[in-house]
Short mmCIF file of C-alpha atoms and ligand atoms in Angstrom, two decimals:
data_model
loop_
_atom_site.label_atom_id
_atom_site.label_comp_id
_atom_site.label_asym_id
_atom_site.label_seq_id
_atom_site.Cartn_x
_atom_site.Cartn_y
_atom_site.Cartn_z
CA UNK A 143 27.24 -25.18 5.27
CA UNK A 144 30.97 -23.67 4.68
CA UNK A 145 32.48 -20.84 6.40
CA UNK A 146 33.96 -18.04 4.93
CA UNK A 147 37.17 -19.51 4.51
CA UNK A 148 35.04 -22.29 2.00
CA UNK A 149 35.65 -24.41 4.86
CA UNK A 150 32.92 -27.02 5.81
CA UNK A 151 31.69 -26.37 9.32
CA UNK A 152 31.98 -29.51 11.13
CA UNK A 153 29.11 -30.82 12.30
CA UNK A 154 27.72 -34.14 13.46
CA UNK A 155 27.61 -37.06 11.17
CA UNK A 156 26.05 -40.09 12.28
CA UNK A 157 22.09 -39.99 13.28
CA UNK A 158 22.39 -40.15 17.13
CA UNK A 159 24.56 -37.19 17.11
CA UNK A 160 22.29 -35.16 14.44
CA UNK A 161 19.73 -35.53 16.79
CA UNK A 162 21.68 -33.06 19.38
CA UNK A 163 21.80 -30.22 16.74
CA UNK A 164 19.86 -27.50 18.49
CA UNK A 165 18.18 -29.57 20.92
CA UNK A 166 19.76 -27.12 23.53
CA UNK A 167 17.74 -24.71 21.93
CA UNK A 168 15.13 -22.21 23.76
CA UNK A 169 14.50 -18.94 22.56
CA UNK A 170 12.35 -17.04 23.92
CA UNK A 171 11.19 -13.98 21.70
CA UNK A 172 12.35 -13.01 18.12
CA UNK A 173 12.74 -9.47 17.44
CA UNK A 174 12.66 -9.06 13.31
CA UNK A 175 13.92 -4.98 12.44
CA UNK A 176 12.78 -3.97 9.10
CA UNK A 177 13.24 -1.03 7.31
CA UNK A 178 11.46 0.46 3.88
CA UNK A 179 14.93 0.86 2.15
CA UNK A 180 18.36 0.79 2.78
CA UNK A 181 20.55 3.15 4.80
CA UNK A 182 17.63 4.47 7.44
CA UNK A 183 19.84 2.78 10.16
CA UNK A 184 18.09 -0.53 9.92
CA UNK A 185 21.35 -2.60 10.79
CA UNK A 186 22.40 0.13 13.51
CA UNK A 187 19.25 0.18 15.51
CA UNK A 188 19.37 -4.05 15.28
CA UNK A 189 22.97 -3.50 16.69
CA UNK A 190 21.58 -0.79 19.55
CA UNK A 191 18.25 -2.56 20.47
CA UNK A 192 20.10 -5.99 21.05
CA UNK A 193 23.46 -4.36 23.13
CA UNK A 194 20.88 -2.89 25.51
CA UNK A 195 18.70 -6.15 25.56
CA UNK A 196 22.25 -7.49 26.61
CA UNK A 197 23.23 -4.47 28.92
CA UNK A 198 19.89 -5.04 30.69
CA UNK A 199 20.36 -8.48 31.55
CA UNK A 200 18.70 -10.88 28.50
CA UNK A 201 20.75 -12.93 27.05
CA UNK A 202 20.95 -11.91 23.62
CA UNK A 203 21.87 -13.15 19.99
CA UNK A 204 21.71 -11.57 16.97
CA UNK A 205 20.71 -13.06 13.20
CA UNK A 206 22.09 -11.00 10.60
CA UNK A 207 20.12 -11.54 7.46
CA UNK A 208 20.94 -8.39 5.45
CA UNK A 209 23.02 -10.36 2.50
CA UNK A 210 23.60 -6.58 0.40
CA UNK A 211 24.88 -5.33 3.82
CA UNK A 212 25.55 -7.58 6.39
CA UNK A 213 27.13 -4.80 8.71
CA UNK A 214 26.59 -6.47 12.35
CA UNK A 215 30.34 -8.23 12.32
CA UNK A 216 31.81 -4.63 11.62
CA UNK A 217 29.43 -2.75 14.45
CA UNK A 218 30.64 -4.83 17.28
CA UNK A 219 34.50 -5.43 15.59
CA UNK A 220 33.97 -9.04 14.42
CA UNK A 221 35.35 -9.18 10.95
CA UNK A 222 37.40 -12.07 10.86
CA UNK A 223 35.07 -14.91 12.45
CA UNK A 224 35.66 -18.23 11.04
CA UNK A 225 32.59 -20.20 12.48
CA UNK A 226 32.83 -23.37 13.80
CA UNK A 227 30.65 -26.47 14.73
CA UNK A 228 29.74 -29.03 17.55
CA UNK A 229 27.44 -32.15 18.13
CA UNK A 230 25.09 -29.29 18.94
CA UNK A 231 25.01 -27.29 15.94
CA UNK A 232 26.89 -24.10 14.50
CA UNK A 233 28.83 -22.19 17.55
CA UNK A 234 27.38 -18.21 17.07
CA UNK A 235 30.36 -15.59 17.37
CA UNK A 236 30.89 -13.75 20.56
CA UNK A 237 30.91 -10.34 20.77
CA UNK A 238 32.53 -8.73 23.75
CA UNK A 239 29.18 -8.09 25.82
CA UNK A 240 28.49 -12.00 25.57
CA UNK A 241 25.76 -11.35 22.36
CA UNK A 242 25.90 -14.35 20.24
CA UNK A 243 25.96 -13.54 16.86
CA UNK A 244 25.11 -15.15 12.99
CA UNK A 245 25.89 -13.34 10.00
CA UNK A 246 25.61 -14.65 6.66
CA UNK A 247 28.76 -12.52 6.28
CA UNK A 248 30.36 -15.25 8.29
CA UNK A 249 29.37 -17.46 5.15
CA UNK A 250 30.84 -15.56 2.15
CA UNK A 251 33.99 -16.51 0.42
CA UNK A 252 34.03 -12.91 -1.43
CA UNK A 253 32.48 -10.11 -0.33
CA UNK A 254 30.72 -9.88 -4.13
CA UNK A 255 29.43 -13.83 -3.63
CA UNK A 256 25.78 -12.02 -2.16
CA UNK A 257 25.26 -11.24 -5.86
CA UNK A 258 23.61 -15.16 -6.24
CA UNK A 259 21.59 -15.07 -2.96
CA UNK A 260 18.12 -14.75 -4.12
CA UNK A 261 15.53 -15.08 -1.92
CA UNK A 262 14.67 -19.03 -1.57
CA UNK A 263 19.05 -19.67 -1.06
CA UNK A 264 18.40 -16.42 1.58
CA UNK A 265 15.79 -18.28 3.30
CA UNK A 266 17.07 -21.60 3.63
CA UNK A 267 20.66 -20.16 5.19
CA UNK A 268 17.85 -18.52 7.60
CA UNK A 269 16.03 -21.57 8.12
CA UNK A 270 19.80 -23.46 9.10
CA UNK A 271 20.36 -20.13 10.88
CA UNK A 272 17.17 -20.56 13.11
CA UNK A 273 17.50 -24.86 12.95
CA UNK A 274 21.56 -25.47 12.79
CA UNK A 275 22.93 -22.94 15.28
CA UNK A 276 24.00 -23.68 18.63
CA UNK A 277 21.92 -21.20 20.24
CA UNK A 278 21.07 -22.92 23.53
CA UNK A 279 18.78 -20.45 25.84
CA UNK A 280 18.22 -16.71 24.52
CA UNK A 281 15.80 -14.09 25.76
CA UNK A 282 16.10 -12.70 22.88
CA UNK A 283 17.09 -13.08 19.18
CA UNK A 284 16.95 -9.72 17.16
CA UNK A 285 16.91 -10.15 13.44
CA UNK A 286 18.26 -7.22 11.11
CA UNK A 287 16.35 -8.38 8.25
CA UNK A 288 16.88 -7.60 4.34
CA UNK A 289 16.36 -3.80 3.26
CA UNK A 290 12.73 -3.28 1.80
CA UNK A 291 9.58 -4.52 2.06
CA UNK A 292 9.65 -7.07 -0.82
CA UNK A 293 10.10 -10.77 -1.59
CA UNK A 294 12.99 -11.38 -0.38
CA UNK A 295 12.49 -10.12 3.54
CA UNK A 296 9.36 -11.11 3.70
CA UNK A 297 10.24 -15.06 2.45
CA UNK A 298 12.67 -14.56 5.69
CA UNK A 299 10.37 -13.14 8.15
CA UNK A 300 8.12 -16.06 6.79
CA UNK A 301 10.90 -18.48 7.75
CA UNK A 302 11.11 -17.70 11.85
CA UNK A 303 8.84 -17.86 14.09
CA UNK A 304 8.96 -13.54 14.62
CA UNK A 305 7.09 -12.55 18.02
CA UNK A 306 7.14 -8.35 16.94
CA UNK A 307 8.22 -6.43 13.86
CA UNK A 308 10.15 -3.28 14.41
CA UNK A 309 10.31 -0.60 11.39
CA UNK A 310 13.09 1.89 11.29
CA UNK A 311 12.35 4.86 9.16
CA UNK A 312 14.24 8.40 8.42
CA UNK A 313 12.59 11.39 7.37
CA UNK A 314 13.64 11.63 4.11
CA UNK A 315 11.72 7.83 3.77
CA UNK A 316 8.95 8.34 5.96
CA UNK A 317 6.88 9.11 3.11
CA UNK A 318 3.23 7.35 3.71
CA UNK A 319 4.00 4.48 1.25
CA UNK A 320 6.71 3.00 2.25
CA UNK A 321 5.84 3.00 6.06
CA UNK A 322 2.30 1.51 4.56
CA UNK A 323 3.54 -0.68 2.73
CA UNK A 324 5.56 -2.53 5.70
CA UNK A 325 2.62 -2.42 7.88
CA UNK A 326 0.38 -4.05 5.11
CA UNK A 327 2.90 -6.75 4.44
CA UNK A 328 3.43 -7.55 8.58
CA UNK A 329 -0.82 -7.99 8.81
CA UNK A 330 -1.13 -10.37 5.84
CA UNK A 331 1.02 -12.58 7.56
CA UNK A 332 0.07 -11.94 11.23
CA UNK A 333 3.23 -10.49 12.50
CA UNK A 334 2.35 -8.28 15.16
CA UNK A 335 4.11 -4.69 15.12
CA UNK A 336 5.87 -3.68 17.82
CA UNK A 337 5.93 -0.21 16.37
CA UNK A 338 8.25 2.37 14.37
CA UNK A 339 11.82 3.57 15.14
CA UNK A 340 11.91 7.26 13.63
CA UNK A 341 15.84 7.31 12.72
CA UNK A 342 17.51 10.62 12.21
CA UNK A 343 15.12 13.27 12.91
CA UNK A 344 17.49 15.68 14.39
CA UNK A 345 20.79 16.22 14.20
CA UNK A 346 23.36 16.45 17.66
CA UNK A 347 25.61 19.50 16.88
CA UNK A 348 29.14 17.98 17.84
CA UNK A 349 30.28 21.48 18.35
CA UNK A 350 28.03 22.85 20.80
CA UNK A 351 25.69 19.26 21.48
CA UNK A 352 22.55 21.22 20.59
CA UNK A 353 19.76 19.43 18.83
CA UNK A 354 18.83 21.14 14.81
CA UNK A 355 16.13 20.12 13.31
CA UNK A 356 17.71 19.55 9.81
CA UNK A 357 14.57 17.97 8.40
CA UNK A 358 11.69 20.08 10.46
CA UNK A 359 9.48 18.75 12.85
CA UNK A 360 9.00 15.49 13.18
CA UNK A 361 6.71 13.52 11.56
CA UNK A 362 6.84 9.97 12.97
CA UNK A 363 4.24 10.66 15.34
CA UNK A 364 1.41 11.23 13.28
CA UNK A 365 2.62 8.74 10.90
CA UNK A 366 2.56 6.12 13.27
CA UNK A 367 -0.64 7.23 14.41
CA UNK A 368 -2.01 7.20 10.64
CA UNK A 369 -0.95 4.10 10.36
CA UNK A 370 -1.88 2.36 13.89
CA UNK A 371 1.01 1.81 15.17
CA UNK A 372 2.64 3.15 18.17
CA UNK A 373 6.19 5.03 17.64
CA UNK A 374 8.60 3.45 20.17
CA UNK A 375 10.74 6.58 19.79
CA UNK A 376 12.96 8.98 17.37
CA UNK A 377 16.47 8.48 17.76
CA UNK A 378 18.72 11.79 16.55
CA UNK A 379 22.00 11.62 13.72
CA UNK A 380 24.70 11.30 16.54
CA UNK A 381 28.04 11.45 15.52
CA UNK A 382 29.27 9.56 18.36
CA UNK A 383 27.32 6.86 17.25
CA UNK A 384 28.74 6.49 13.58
CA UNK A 385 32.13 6.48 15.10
CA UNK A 386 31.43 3.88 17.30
CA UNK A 387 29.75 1.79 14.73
CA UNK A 388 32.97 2.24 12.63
CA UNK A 389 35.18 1.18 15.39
CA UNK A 390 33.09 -1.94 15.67
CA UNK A 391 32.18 -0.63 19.49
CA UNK A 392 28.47 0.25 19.10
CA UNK A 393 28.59 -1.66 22.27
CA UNK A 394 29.69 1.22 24.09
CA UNK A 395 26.69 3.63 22.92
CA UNK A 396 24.80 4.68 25.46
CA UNK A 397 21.34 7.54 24.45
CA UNK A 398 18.29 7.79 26.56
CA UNK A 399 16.42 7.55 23.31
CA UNK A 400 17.49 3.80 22.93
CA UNK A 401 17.13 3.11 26.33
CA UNK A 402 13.40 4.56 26.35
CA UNK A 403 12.56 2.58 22.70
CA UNK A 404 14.09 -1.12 24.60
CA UNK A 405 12.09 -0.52 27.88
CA UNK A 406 8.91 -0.44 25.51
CA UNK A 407 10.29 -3.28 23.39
CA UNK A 408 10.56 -5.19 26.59
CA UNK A 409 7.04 -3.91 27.95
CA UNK A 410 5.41 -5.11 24.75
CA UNK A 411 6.84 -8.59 24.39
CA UNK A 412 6.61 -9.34 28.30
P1 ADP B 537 20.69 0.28 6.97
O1 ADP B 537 20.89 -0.96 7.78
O2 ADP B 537 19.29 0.80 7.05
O3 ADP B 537 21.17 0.17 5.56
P2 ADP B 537 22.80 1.35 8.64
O4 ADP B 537 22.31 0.99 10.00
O5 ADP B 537 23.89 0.51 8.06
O6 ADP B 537 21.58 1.44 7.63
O7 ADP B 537 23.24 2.87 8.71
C1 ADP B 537 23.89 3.52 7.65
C2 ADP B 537 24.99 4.40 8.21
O8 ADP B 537 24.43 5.42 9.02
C3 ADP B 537 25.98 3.64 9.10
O9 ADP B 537 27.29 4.14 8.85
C4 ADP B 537 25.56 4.01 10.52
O10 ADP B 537 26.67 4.03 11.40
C5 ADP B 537 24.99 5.39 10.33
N1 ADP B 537 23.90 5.71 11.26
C6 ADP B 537 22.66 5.16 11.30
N2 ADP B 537 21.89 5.74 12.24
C7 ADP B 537 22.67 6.68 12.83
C8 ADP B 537 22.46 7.66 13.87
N3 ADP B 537 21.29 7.77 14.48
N4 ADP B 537 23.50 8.47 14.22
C9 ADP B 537 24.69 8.37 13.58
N5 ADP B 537 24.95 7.49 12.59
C10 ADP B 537 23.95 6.66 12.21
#
């Protein structure tokens, strides 16, 4: 595997030593988020669930397997990673909160090279992702998985061993379908739901902090209930929060929304 300098990542050569790579290895729980299309805040709420995992106490990391947008290096300001190895596999980026971090951005020699990642190339950069990486002990790995609920997420959420599915929807895609079709795809292969994110239902007035209801009342909870699945919580359009995921800090976002959906995240893979 290169680096995104086309630089081969050194790893082990001889047999002994590629025994070692990711024999430190324990993770615990694998949090996949998923999302019906793009630009519901899929990548965001992978960003949020896993800084307040970390802010809690887990230890953390973080696969980013969203080749059209891999947008975790920018959230937490890690543009310019150039990954190397050890006896014991890849070394994961750092972010400042000590969340170790995997981006198949970290892989790319030009930003237009995700153009030839189809799904089985996808899955098999997962696979060294998961295999290859110098993870050592996590409580937690969250996965911001492809946009969309077709081949090419599900080959990856087919690829790791996921303990709960998360699905991130906004209003304007919480139409029955798409929500449906998620759900139908996580129960043909047995991935238990943790539940659904509703992303964007209100909007925080910067000007006077009150909440507005751009989209009407909310919906996710009788989706969610249509559907079978609990909703772990709504999470408003805060314009703190896109600032701080421009500045690369979304470390330093703090909601009681987000803190509520994590406690039941943690409650329901305890
Ligand atoms: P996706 O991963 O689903 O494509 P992103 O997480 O990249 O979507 O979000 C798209 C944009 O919307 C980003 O600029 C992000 O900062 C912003 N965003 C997402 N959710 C919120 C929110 N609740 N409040 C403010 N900005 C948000």
């Amino acid at each position: 595997m290169t680096n995104n300098k086309g630089m081969e990542i050194k790893m082990p050569e001889d047999d002994a030593s590629k025994n070692l790579v990711g024999s430190l290895n324990s993770i615990n729980r694998v949090i996949a988020v998923m999302s019906g299309k793009g630009g519901v805040g899929k990548s965001t709420v992978t960003a949020l669930v896993a800084s307040t995992l970390a802010k809690s106490g887990f230890k953390v990391g973080i696969l980013d397997a969203d080749i059209t947008g891999p947008s975790q290096p920018r959230a937490f300001g890690l543009k310019h990673v150039n990954l190397t190895g050890t006896d014991f596999g890849i070394t994961p980026a750092l972010t400042r909160s000590g969340i170790k971090m995997i981006s198949t951005n970290f892989m790319l020699k030009e930003e237009d090279d995700p153009v030839i990642w189809r799904g089985p190339l996808l899955a098999g950069a997962v696979k060294q992702f998961w295999e290859e990486v110098d993870w050592q002990e996590l409580d937690y790995l969250v996965v911001d998985l492809p946009p969309g609920t077709g081949d090419v997420p599900l080959t990856v959420l087919q690829t790791l061993p996921v303990s709960g599915l998360v699905i991130v929807s906004s209003p304007q895609d919480l139409a029955y379908m798409i929500v449906k079709k998620a759900v139908k795809m996580a129960n043909q292969i047995k991935t238990p739901i943790l539940g659904l994110i509703e992303n964007m239902n209100e909007l925080i007035c910067p000007e006077c902090n009150g909440r507005l209801k751009i989209f009407g009342e909310s919906q996710g909870e009788s989706l969610a209930a249509k559907m079978g699945i609990e909703l772990l919580g709504s999470m408003p359009w805060d314009v703190n929060l896109n600032k701080l995921v421009d500045q690369g800090k979304v470390e330093d976002y703090y909601s009681a929304e987000i803190a509520a959906i994590v406690e039941k995240i943690v409650a329901k893979t305890e």
